[in-house]
Amino acid sequence: MPRESGPLIALGGIEKRFGAVRALAGVDLTIDAGHMLGIVGHNGAGKSTLMQILAGTLPADSGRIVIAGQDVSHGYDVRRAHALGIRCVFQELSLCPNLRVFENARVNHKSLRGPAWRRRARRLIRAALDDVFPDHGIDPDQPVESLSLSQRQMVEIARAFTVTEAPVRLVILDEPTSSLDATAAEQLMSYSGAARARGVSLVFISHRLGEVLTHVDDILVMRDGRVVAGGRADAYTEESLVESMGVVTADEEAPDAVRSRTMTGALRVEEPPDRPGGISFRVHAGEVVGLAGLDGHGQRDLLLRVFAAAQAWRHGVDNRPSRGPLGLAPFRKGKARSAGGTRGGPLPPAPSRKGRGGFVQVQGSVAFVSGDRQTEGVFPLWSVGENTTIALIRLIARLGFVSLGMEAKTARTWRDRLRIRTPSIAQPILGLSGGNQQKVLVARAFACDADIVLLADPLRGVDVGTKRELYAAVRRQTELGRCFVWYTTENAELVNCDRVYVFYQGGITDEIPHEALTEERVLRASFGQEAAAAR
Amino acid sequence: MGAARLRVALPAVALALMLAVIFWQQPRVMSYFGLTLLLNYSMPVVFAAAAQMCIIAASDIDLGIGPFLSLVNCIAATLLDARPAVGVGALLLCVAGYVVMGALIHVRSLPSIVVTLGASFVWLGLALLLLPTPGGTVPAWLTDASSWRPSLVPLPILVGIVVAALGQFLLMRTSYGAVLRGVGSNPRAIERAGWSLLAARMTLYGAAGVLGVLGGLALAGLNTSGDATVGGQYTLTSIAAVIVGGAEFFGGIVVPVGAVVGAWIMLLTGSLLAFVNVSSGWQLSAQGGILILVLGLRRLARGPR
């Protein structure tokens, strides 16, 4: 590939406003051919906005864009960017779930048309997937809705590297590894090396600072719409990066006044041992239990089963042990919910097990915080305040009418506690950055009176500062007797847990207490201990 | 691929069962003439369902397709006969009307349910202007076309097969068809890839307009007269046909073959009831019941999410 003299990309003085919010306040950026640039910064710093401008999906208010020596500042759009070789993999997936994988490849390439376009599209995407993610196991004829989140991300990343008429010069990866499992993330990183050797440049936006520093050549730190630091990656460490992002550690807030009703949620899960490892654990009030392992190995299913069991408990449903159509665990009748008064006491004795049924036993109310906020979390038409207080609507209502004053007060309290960055709680929730939206979902779970909080990887794509604030918030809640079951794909978060259960293929392969927690042990268990031993 | 096959399989089986019951009750139906008679009035339903499918592919809905068919019917019974050139011009304007509707819905981000509902009154009003009372004269070539007897396959079945095949090819197998269906599931992604959402919606709505015109013409040819209110029932029937045939309201999931099968199912409900000696007053209820049954079975087959 002929080397252009000077940098491949040069952005100068880029400004962008969204109404009253100044997303970018004069940003300069250069990217050289064959280099990987890492961009870090906390939520709302402007990283995604900057990349959208570079990819042509958003017009800049002012500033200069020079690509491969050409000044393209005027009339720059997606088609122009694509023709100049700029590809972008966004944080929010850009696949159409109703289309097949190869049809999604077609969407990005206008030249895939005419007779036999299907064959060409299939070949194109299969080759790209084989290149970037060897042994991916994805069939180009599969409809995307049948793929897991990790597989969809793989397709989207591979698609960015596909070439038809225009060559690929720059691939922007916005939080790519947050939806990938560990193997795929590794493959992507090593492929980035091969791509760079070919002269392709990469932009890597991530909150995983260790990952960024290990793999990128240059680094850029953004804060509040400006570049605050930059240079070669080997001049930085994780600490110096966090410092330059200007994250202030919050003072420890006084814990909530002890409530008259003690929360004593407790949870027991038992699965039959004929599944690999089986699943058997208990969670008591005040504990944080972590679920680890590769994405899609049963952790989310378990959380959903616990949630379903809690629903049944809440309605006082009497269930006899039976196997549902998908072998779902049966429920156990617990104490019927009484209005006011104390719940609590030990879990009832385990039911006598007949046949192959396992069971989930729940005592207490449960809240669920999803990492997939678009489908399971956010009410997109509502404001921040409404999204926060919806789970406790019964508690702020009198005679069936919601007290707007209490609603607003509760929402503001939690906005301040979790430092949700929003000018007002009446702001439509979609106006917030992704990480702050996630904070609202966590606030919703904390604000309602749940005894057990299930976290399904809620801190994916959230910046370091926010994460630390949320870890501290979780710790404070456990002092009040709440317990947490926390599924996370980021092993570094497991230090917050009292106990970690590592999942592999639907069963638990290792139970690691806090003192014995090491990344190596988690990784080994993530791949199944049997796999570690030579067969 | 399995899921897509399953979507068509259920309504296809339902159709086969219904035909079996009809043939069992009245074996004489199983003849060229019998099938033609049985399925004649499926032609407007098939076109209406195909038109509805184009709209549903964009995750929109068309509440005005029925009155639109009436309008075309009235144009055919008045202008097309007396002043053919004006009549053809009027029909082209009708298609243009649909294209403009699609553009309006996109440009102003209006909900299609509201715009098409409003349009339904526009179509009805125009139809009443042309034909305040039922009547008019349908041109001879149109009535002849509607009663054409192709040698091997009865006309309504032929029409259904052609519409299904064309729909399947254009929407499911062409490269632009993939983009059009993508508009219904992730319009932002399609836009980010550089496609014009406006052009896509206008294409889908334009196709619906053309199919609506064909449906109205078929109706005119079969009825040999015009009536401003005759098409009203086709709106909900077309929606039911598309959904029973395997489509979803949102997500750009459509099955062209299924839309035709669904149209036949909806039409045959009435005949089925007549043949088993149930009064036709139950027809609407039966159509609703079939819709609920098919959707329920589909949900069961998919299992809990």
mmCIF file of C-alpha atoms in Angstrom, chain B residues 5-272:
data_model
loop_
_atom_site.group_PDB
_atom_site.id
_atom_site.type_symbol
_atom_site.label_atom_id
_atom_site.label_comp_id
_atom_site.label_asym_id
_atom_site.label_seq_id
_atom_site.Cartn_x
_atom_site.Cartn_y
_atom_site.Cartn_z
ATOM 1 C CA ARG B 5 -39.631 -22.240 7.102
ATOM 2 C CA LEU B 6 -41.614 -22.682 10.286
ATOM 3 C CA ARG B 7 -43.252 -19.316 9.789
ATOM 4 C CA VAL B 8 -44.735 -20.366 6.482
ATOM 5 C CA ALA B 9 -45.344 -23.947 7.511
ATOM 6 C CA LEU B 10 -47.990 -23.128 10.081
ATOM 7 C CA PRO B 11 -50.290 -21.105 7.834
ATOM 8 C CA ALA B 12 -49.679 -23.484 4.942
ATOM 9 C CA VAL B 13 -50.843 -26.364 7.088
ATOM 10 C CA ALA B 14 -53.852 -24.349 8.237
ATOM 11 C CA LEU B 15 -54.733 -23.602 4.621
ATOM 12 C CA ALA B 16 -54.406 -27.236 3.633
ATOM 13 C CA LEU B 17 -56.674 -28.250 6.504
ATOM 14 C CA MET B 18 -59.290 -25.706 5.546
ATOM 15 C CA LEU B 19 -59.236 -26.835 1.922
ATOM 16 C CA ALA B 20 -59.472 -30.434 3.038
ATOM 17 C CA VAL B 21 -62.587 -29.712 5.094
ATOM 18 C CA ILE B 22 -64.148 -27.788 2.217
ATOM 19 C CA PHE B 23 -63.413 -30.540 -0.273
ATOM 20 C CA TRP B 24 -64.757 -33.130 2.107
ATOM 21 C CA GLN B 25 -68.011 -31.246 2.508
ATOM 22 C CA GLN B 26 -68.335 -30.365 -1.139
ATOM 23 C CA PRO B 27 -66.165 -32.493 -3.452
ATOM 24 C CA ARG B 28 -67.363 -30.587 -6.488
ATOM 25 C CA VAL B 29 -65.277 -27.607 -5.388
ATOM 26 C CA MET B 30 -62.178 -29.573 -6.345
ATOM 27 C CA SER B 31 -62.441 -28.628 -9.984
ATOM 28 C CA TYR B 32 -61.235 -25.793 -12.143
ATOM 29 C CA PHE B 33 -64.566 -24.031 -12.005
ATOM 30 C CA GLY B 34 -65.105 -24.790 -8.347
ATOM 31 C CA LEU B 35 -61.719 -23.432 -7.307
ATOM 32 C CA THR B 36 -62.185 -20.353 -9.424
ATOM 33 C CA LEU B 37 -65.500 -19.637 -7.765
ATOM 34 C CA LEU B 38 -64.117 -20.364 -4.343
ATOM 35 C CA LEU B 39 -61.083 -18.180 -4.659
ATOM 36 C CA ASN B 40 -62.215 -15.468 -7.071
ATOM 37 C CA TYR B 41 -62.536 -12.819 -4.415
ATOM 38 C CA SER B 42 -59.127 -13.691 -3.079
ATOM 39 C CA MET B 43 -57.547 -11.536 -5.778
ATOM 40 C CA PRO B 44 -58.259 -8.178 -4.136
ATOM 41 C CA VAL B 45 -57.324 -9.643 -0.764
ATOM 42 C CA VAL B 46 -54.034 -10.978 -2.138
ATOM 43 C CA PHE B 47 -53.111 -7.591 -3.575
ATOM 44 C CA ALA B 48 -54.196 -5.789 -0.417
ATOM 45 C CA ALA B 49 -52.175 -8.195 1.703
ATOM 46 C CA ALA B 50 -49.130 -7.749 -0.499
ATOM 47 C CA ALA B 51 -49.487 -3.989 -0.214
ATOM 48 C CA GLN B 52 -49.821 -4.243 3.543
ATOM 49 C CA MET B 53 -46.757 -6.462 3.634
ATOM 50 C CA CYS B 54 -44.665 -3.743 1.991
ATOM 51 C CA ILE B 55 -45.719 -1.312 4.680
ATOM 52 C CA ILE B 56 -45.216 -3.787 7.507
ATOM 53 C CA ALA B 57 -41.733 -4.508 6.166
ATOM 54 C CA ALA B 58 -40.858 -0.978 7.236
ATOM 55 C CA SER B 59 -42.333 -1.625 10.682
ATOM 56 C CA ASP B 60 -45.220 0.665 9.748
ATOM 57 C CA ILE B 61 -48.884 -0.114 9.294
ATOM 58 C CA ASP B 62 -51.442 0.943 6.694
ATOM 59 C CA LEU B 63 -54.923 1.603 8.004
ATOM 60 C CA GLY B 64 -56.078 3.040 4.724
ATOM 61 C CA ILE B 65 -55.552 0.240 2.238
ATOM 62 C CA GLY B 66 -59.222 -0.732 2.269
ATOM 63 C CA PRO B 67 -60.617 2.685 1.380
ATOM 64 C CA PHE B 68 -57.781 2.998 -1.138
ATOM 65 C CA LEU B 69 -59.063 -0.083 -2.888
ATOM 66 C CA SER B 70 -62.546 1.461 -2.902
ATOM 67 C CA LEU B 71 -61.150 4.635 -4.431
ATOM 68 C CA VAL B 72 -59.447 2.715 -7.233
ATOM 69 C CA ASN B 73 -62.642 0.749 -7.668
ATOM 70 C CA CYS B 74 -64.596 3.981 -8.113
ATOM 71 C CA ILE B 75 -62.034 5.423 -10.505
ATOM 72 C CA ALA B 76 -62.303 2.246 -12.541
ATOM 73 C CA ALA B 77 -66.100 2.504 -12.582
ATOM 74 C CA THR B 78 -66.181 6.131 -13.637
ATOM 75 C CA LEU B 79 -63.113 7.725 -15.196
ATOM 76 C CA LEU B 80 -61.486 4.643 -16.601
ATOM 77 C CA ASP B 81 -64.499 3.825 -18.693
ATOM 78 C CA ALA B 82 -65.605 7.304 -19.776
ATOM 79 C CA ARG B 83 -62.190 8.962 -20.162
ATOM 80 C CA PRO B 84 -59.461 6.302 -20.069
ATOM 81 C CA ALA B 85 -56.545 8.723 -20.257
ATOM 82 C CA VAL B 86 -57.820 10.679 -17.271
ATOM 83 C CA GLY B 87 -58.551 7.460 -15.490
ATOM 84 C CA VAL B 88 -55.018 6.183 -15.935
ATOM 85 C CA GLY B 89 -53.713 9.552 -14.828
ATOM 86 C CA ALA B 90 -55.874 9.348 -11.728
ATOM 87 C CA LEU B 91 -54.515 5.902 -10.918
ATOM 88 C CA LEU B 92 -50.964 7.146 -11.303
ATOM 89 C CA LEU B 93 -51.824 10.003 -8.971
ATOM 90 C CA CYS B 94 -53.078 7.448 -6.472
ATOM 91 C CA VAL B 95 -49.720 5.662 -6.526
ATOM 92 C CA ALA B 96 -48.016 9.029 -6.203
ATOM 93 C CA GLY B 97 -50.241 9.705 -3.208
ATOM 94 C CA TYR B 98 -48.837 6.641 -1.479
ATOM 95 C CA VAL B 99 -45.285 7.687 -2.306
ATOM 96 C CA VAL B 100 -45.922 11.124 -0.844
ATOM 97 C CA MET B 101 -47.423 9.523 2.248
ATOM 98 C CA GLY B 102 -44.257 7.500 2.757
ATOM 99 C CA ALA B 103 -42.109 10.560 2.307
ATOM 100 C CA LEU B 104 -44.216 12.527 4.761
ATOM 101 C CA ILE B 105 -44.021 9.792 7.367
ATOM 102 C CA HIS B 106 -40.254 9.724 7.088
ATOM 103 C CA VAL B 107 -39.460 13.412 6.788
ATOM 104 C CA ARG B 108 -41.657 14.499 9.678
ATOM 105 C CA SER B 109 -41.176 11.318 11.738
ATOM 106 C CA LEU B 110 -44.915 10.834 11.948
ATOM 107 C CA PRO B 111 -46.437 7.599 13.123
ATOM 108 C CA SER B 112 -47.716 5.675 10.137
ATOM 109 C CA ILE B 113 -50.783 4.564 12.035
ATOM 110 C CA VAL B 114 -51.971 8.158 12.269
ATOM 111 C CA VAL B 115 -51.055 9.236 8.757
ATOM 112 C CA THR B 116 -52.597 6.222 7.031
ATOM 113 C CA LEU B 117 -55.713 6.508 9.167
ATOM 114 C CA GLY B 118 -56.077 10.121 8.108
ATOM 115 C CA ALA B 119 -55.399 9.141 4.513
ATOM 116 C CA SER B 120 -58.160 6.540 4.736
ATOM 117 C CA PHE B 121 -60.667 9.350 5.113
ATOM 118 C CA VAL B 122 -59.105 11.181 2.202
ATOM 119 C CA TRP B 123 -59.476 8.085 0.006
ATOM 120 C CA LEU B 124 -63.042 7.564 1.183
ATOM 121 C CA GLY B 125 -63.939 11.182 0.555
ATOM 122 C CA LEU B 126 -62.496 11.131 -2.941
ATOM 123 C CA ALA B 127 -64.295 7.880 -3.699
ATOM 124 C CA LEU B 128 -67.607 9.365 -2.547
ATOM 125 C CA LEU B 129 -66.989 12.432 -4.676
ATOM 126 C CA LEU B 130 -66.630 10.193 -7.705
ATOM 127 C CA LEU B 131 -69.484 7.845 -6.843
ATOM 128 C CA PRO B 132 -71.869 9.068 -4.140
ATOM 129 C CA THR B 133 -73.994 5.984 -4.701
ATOM 130 C CA PRO B 134 -72.870 2.576 -5.934
ATOM 131 C CA GLY B 135 -72.974 2.167 -9.677
ATOM 132 C CA GLY B 136 -70.877 3.292 -12.562
ATOM 133 C CA THR B 137 -69.585 1.233 -15.432
ATOM 134 C CA VAL B 138 -66.428 -0.796 -15.322
ATOM 135 C CA PRO B 139 -64.630 -0.989 -18.682
ATOM 136 C CA ALA B 140 -65.092 -4.200 -20.566
ATOM 137 C CA TRP B 141 -61.409 -5.017 -20.748
ATOM 138 C CA LEU B 142 -61.238 -5.040 -16.979
ATOM 139 C CA THR B 143 -64.193 -7.366 -16.462
ATOM 140 C CA ASP B 144 -62.825 -9.590 -19.190
ATOM 141 C CA ALA B 145 -59.443 -9.686 -17.522
ATOM 142 C CA SER B 146 -61.023 -10.620 -14.200
ATOM 143 C CA SER B 147 -62.911 -13.468 -15.787
ATOM 144 C CA TRP B 148 -60.057 -14.738 -17.893
ATOM 145 C CA ARG B 149 -59.683 -18.487 -17.772
ATOM 146 C CA PRO B 150 -56.061 -19.526 -18.170
ATOM 147 C CA SER B 151 -55.741 -23.088 -19.449
ATOM 148 C CA LEU B 152 -54.134 -24.950 -16.560
ATOM 149 C CA VAL B 153 -54.480 -23.029 -13.356
ATOM 150 C CA PRO B 154 -57.517 -21.067 -12.194
ATOM 151 C CA LEU B 155 -56.911 -17.326 -12.403
ATOM 152 C CA PRO B 156 -57.031 -16.506 -8.688
ATOM 153 C CA ILE B 157 -54.496 -19.217 -7.925
ATOM 154 C CA LEU B 158 -52.288 -17.971 -10.738
ATOM 155 C CA VAL B 159 -52.481 -14.436 -9.411
ATOM 156 C CA GLY B 160 -51.591 -15.638 -5.935
ATOM 157 C CA ILE B 161 -48.613 -17.619 -7.193
ATOM 158 C CA VAL B 162 -47.317 -14.712 -9.275
ATOM 159 C CA VAL B 163 -47.688 -12.213 -6.428
ATOM 160 C CA ALA B 164 -46.008 -14.611 -3.988
ATOM 161 C CA ALA B 165 -43.161 -15.367 -6.371
ATOM 162 C CA LEU B 166 -42.558 -11.733 -7.242
ATOM 163 C CA GLY B 167 -42.741 -10.694 -3.628
ATOM 164 C CA GLN B 168 -40.392 -13.465 -2.579
ATOM 165 C CA PHE B 169 -37.926 -12.571 -5.296
ATOM 166 C CA LEU B 170 -38.016 -8.795 -4.972
ATOM 167 C CA LEU B 171 -38.056 -8.547 -1.207
ATOM 168 C CA MET B 172 -36.122 -11.603 -0.098
ATOM 169 C CA ARG B 173 -33.625 -12.252 -2.837
ATOM 170 C CA THR B 174 -32.575 -8.955 -4.353
ATOM 171 C CA SER B 175 -29.798 -6.914 -2.843
ATOM 172 C CA TYR B 176 -31.961 -3.828 -2.413
ATOM 173 C CA GLY B 177 -34.710 -5.959 -0.913
ATOM 174 C CA ALA B 178 -32.340 -6.780 1.934
ATOM 175 C CA VAL B 179 -31.803 -3.069 2.523
ATOM 176 C CA LEU B 180 -35.562 -2.431 2.469
ATOM 177 C CA ARG B 181 -36.165 -5.088 5.079
ATOM 178 C CA GLY B 182 -33.337 -3.693 7.144
ATOM 179 C CA VAL B 183 -35.215 -0.390 7.326
ATOM 180 C CA GLY B 184 -37.872 -2.142 9.332
ATOM 181 C CA SER B 185 -35.474 -3.533 11.917
ATOM 182 C CA ASN B 186 -32.584 -1.119 12.341
ATOM 183 C CA PRO B 187 -33.094 2.065 10.347
ATOM 184 C CA ARG B 188 -30.153 3.772 12.025
ATOM 185 C CA ALA B 189 -27.820 1.064 10.830
ATOM 186 C CA ILE B 190 -29.119 1.357 7.289
ATOM 187 C CA GLU B 191 -28.683 5.106 7.408
ATOM 188 C CA ARG B 192 -25.174 4.788 8.820
ATOM 189 C CA ALA B 193 -24.285 2.538 5.927
ATOM 190 C CA GLY B 194 -25.089 5.383 3.577
ATOM 191 C CA TRP B 195 -28.529 4.407 2.297
ATOM 192 C CA SER B 196 -31.348 6.911 2.019
ATOM 193 C CA LEU B 197 -34.151 6.013 4.396
ATOM 194 C CA LEU B 198 -36.393 8.407 2.529
ATOM 195 C CA ALA B 199 -35.834 6.611 -0.767
ATOM 196 C CA ALA B 200 -36.395 3.257 0.908
ATOM 197 C CA ARG B 201 -39.704 4.260 2.465
ATOM 198 C CA MET B 202 -40.869 5.865 -0.737
ATOM 199 C CA THR B 203 -40.039 2.662 -2.600
ATOM 200 C CA LEU B 204 -41.970 0.499 -0.161
ATOM 201 C CA TYR B 205 -44.959 2.816 -0.085
ATOM 202 C CA GLY B 206 -44.874 3.175 -3.859
ATOM 203 C CA ALA B 207 -44.933 -0.604 -4.215
ATOM 204 C CA ALA B 208 -47.868 -0.724 -1.822
ATOM 205 C CA GLY B 209 -49.627 1.897 -3.923
ATOM 206 C CA VAL B 210 -49.143 -0.096 -7.124
ATOM 207 C CA LEU B 211 -50.414 -3.268 -5.441
ATOM 208 C CA GLY B 212 -53.346 -1.341 -4.017
ATOM 209 C CA VAL B 213 -54.247 -0.110 -7.491
ATOM 210 C CA LEU B 214 -54.100 -3.666 -8.834
ATOM 211 C CA GLY B 215 -56.311 -4.797 -5.980
ATOM 212 C CA GLY B 216 -58.831 -2.063 -6.632
ATOM 213 C CA LEU B 217 -58.890 -2.927 -10.326
ATOM 214 C CA ALA B 218 -59.412 -6.608 -9.527
ATOM 215 C CA LEU B 219 -62.283 -5.666 -7.254
ATOM 216 C CA ALA B 220 -63.813 -3.529 -9.990
ATOM 217 C CA GLY B 221 -63.469 -6.317 -12.503
ATOM 218 C CA LEU B 222 -65.105 -8.854 -10.190
ATOM 219 C CA ASN B 223 -67.946 -6.620 -9.020
ATOM 220 C CA THR B 224 -68.444 -4.981 -12.445
ATOM 221 C CA SER B 225 -69.500 -1.826 -10.628
ATOM 222 C CA GLY B 226 -68.133 0.767 -8.251
ATOM 223 C CA ASP B 227 -68.881 1.322 -4.590
ATOM 224 C CA ALA B 228 -67.135 3.766 -2.310
ATOM 225 C CA THR B 229 -67.544 1.624 0.777
ATOM 226 C CA VAL B 230 -66.892 -1.852 -0.570
ATOM 227 C CA GLY B 231 -63.217 -1.903 0.336
ATOM 228 C CA GLY B 232 -63.494 -1.023 4.005
ATOM 229 C CA GLN B 233 -63.227 -4.626 5.202
ATOM 230 C CA TYR B 234 -59.951 -5.159 3.369
ATOM 231 C CA THR B 235 -57.886 -3.118 5.805
ATOM 232 C CA LEU B 236 -58.108 -5.427 8.773
ATOM 233 C CA THR B 237 -58.263 -8.499 6.567
ATOM 234 C CA SER B 238 -55.007 -7.522 4.905
ATOM 235 C CA ILE B 239 -53.304 -6.972 8.267
ATOM 236 C CA ALA B 240 -54.541 -10.310 9.537
ATOM 237 C CA ALA B 241 -53.445 -12.015 6.326
ATOM 238 C CA VAL B 242 -49.913 -10.677 6.564
ATOM 239 C CA ILE B 243 -49.533 -11.558 10.232
ATOM 240 C CA VAL B 244 -51.097 -14.997 9.919
ATOM 241 C CA GLY B 245 -48.719 -15.574 7.033
ATOM 242 C CA GLY B 246 -45.744 -15.276 9.335
ATOM 243 C CA ALA B 247 -44.843 -11.604 9.508
ATOM 244 C CA GLU B 248 -44.311 -9.530 12.634
ATOM 245 C CA PHE B 249 -45.570 -6.015 13.212
ATOM 246 C CA PHE B 250 -42.106 -4.769 14.049
ATOM 247 C CA GLY B 251 -38.651 -5.825 13.056
ATOM 248 C CA GLY B 252 -38.957 -6.024 9.311
ATOM 249 C CA ILE B 253 -39.874 -9.707 9.396
ATOM 250 C CA VAL B 254 -42.121 -10.436 6.454
ATOM 251 C CA VAL B 255 -42.931 -13.565 4.475
ATOM 252 C CA PRO B 256 -44.238 -12.813 0.966
ATOM 253 C CA VAL B 257 -45.447 -16.351 0.335
ATOM 254 C CA GLY B 258 -47.090 -16.287 3.736
ATOM 255 C CA ALA B 259 -48.981 -13.096 2.937
ATOM 256 C CA VAL B 260 -50.668 -14.827 -0.004
ATOM 257 C CA VAL B 261 -51.391 -17.947 2.059
ATOM 258 C CA GLY B 262 -52.800 -15.721 4.797
ATOM 259 C CA ALA B 263 -55.001 -13.912 2.280
ATOM 260 C CA TRP B 264 -56.438 -17.225 1.129
ATOM 261 C CA ILE B 265 -57.005 -18.343 4.696
ATOM 262 C CA MET B 266 -58.867 -15.151 5.500
ATOM 263 C CA LEU B 267 -61.043 -15.502 2.446
ATOM 264 C CA LEU B 268 -61.759 -19.190 2.877
ATOM 265 C CA THR B 269 -63.058 -18.666 6.403
ATOM 266 C CA GLY B 270 -66.352 -17.496 5.011
ATOM 267 C CA SER B 271 -66.615 -20.374 2.566
ATOM 268 C CA LEU B 272 -65.630 -22.862 5.210
#
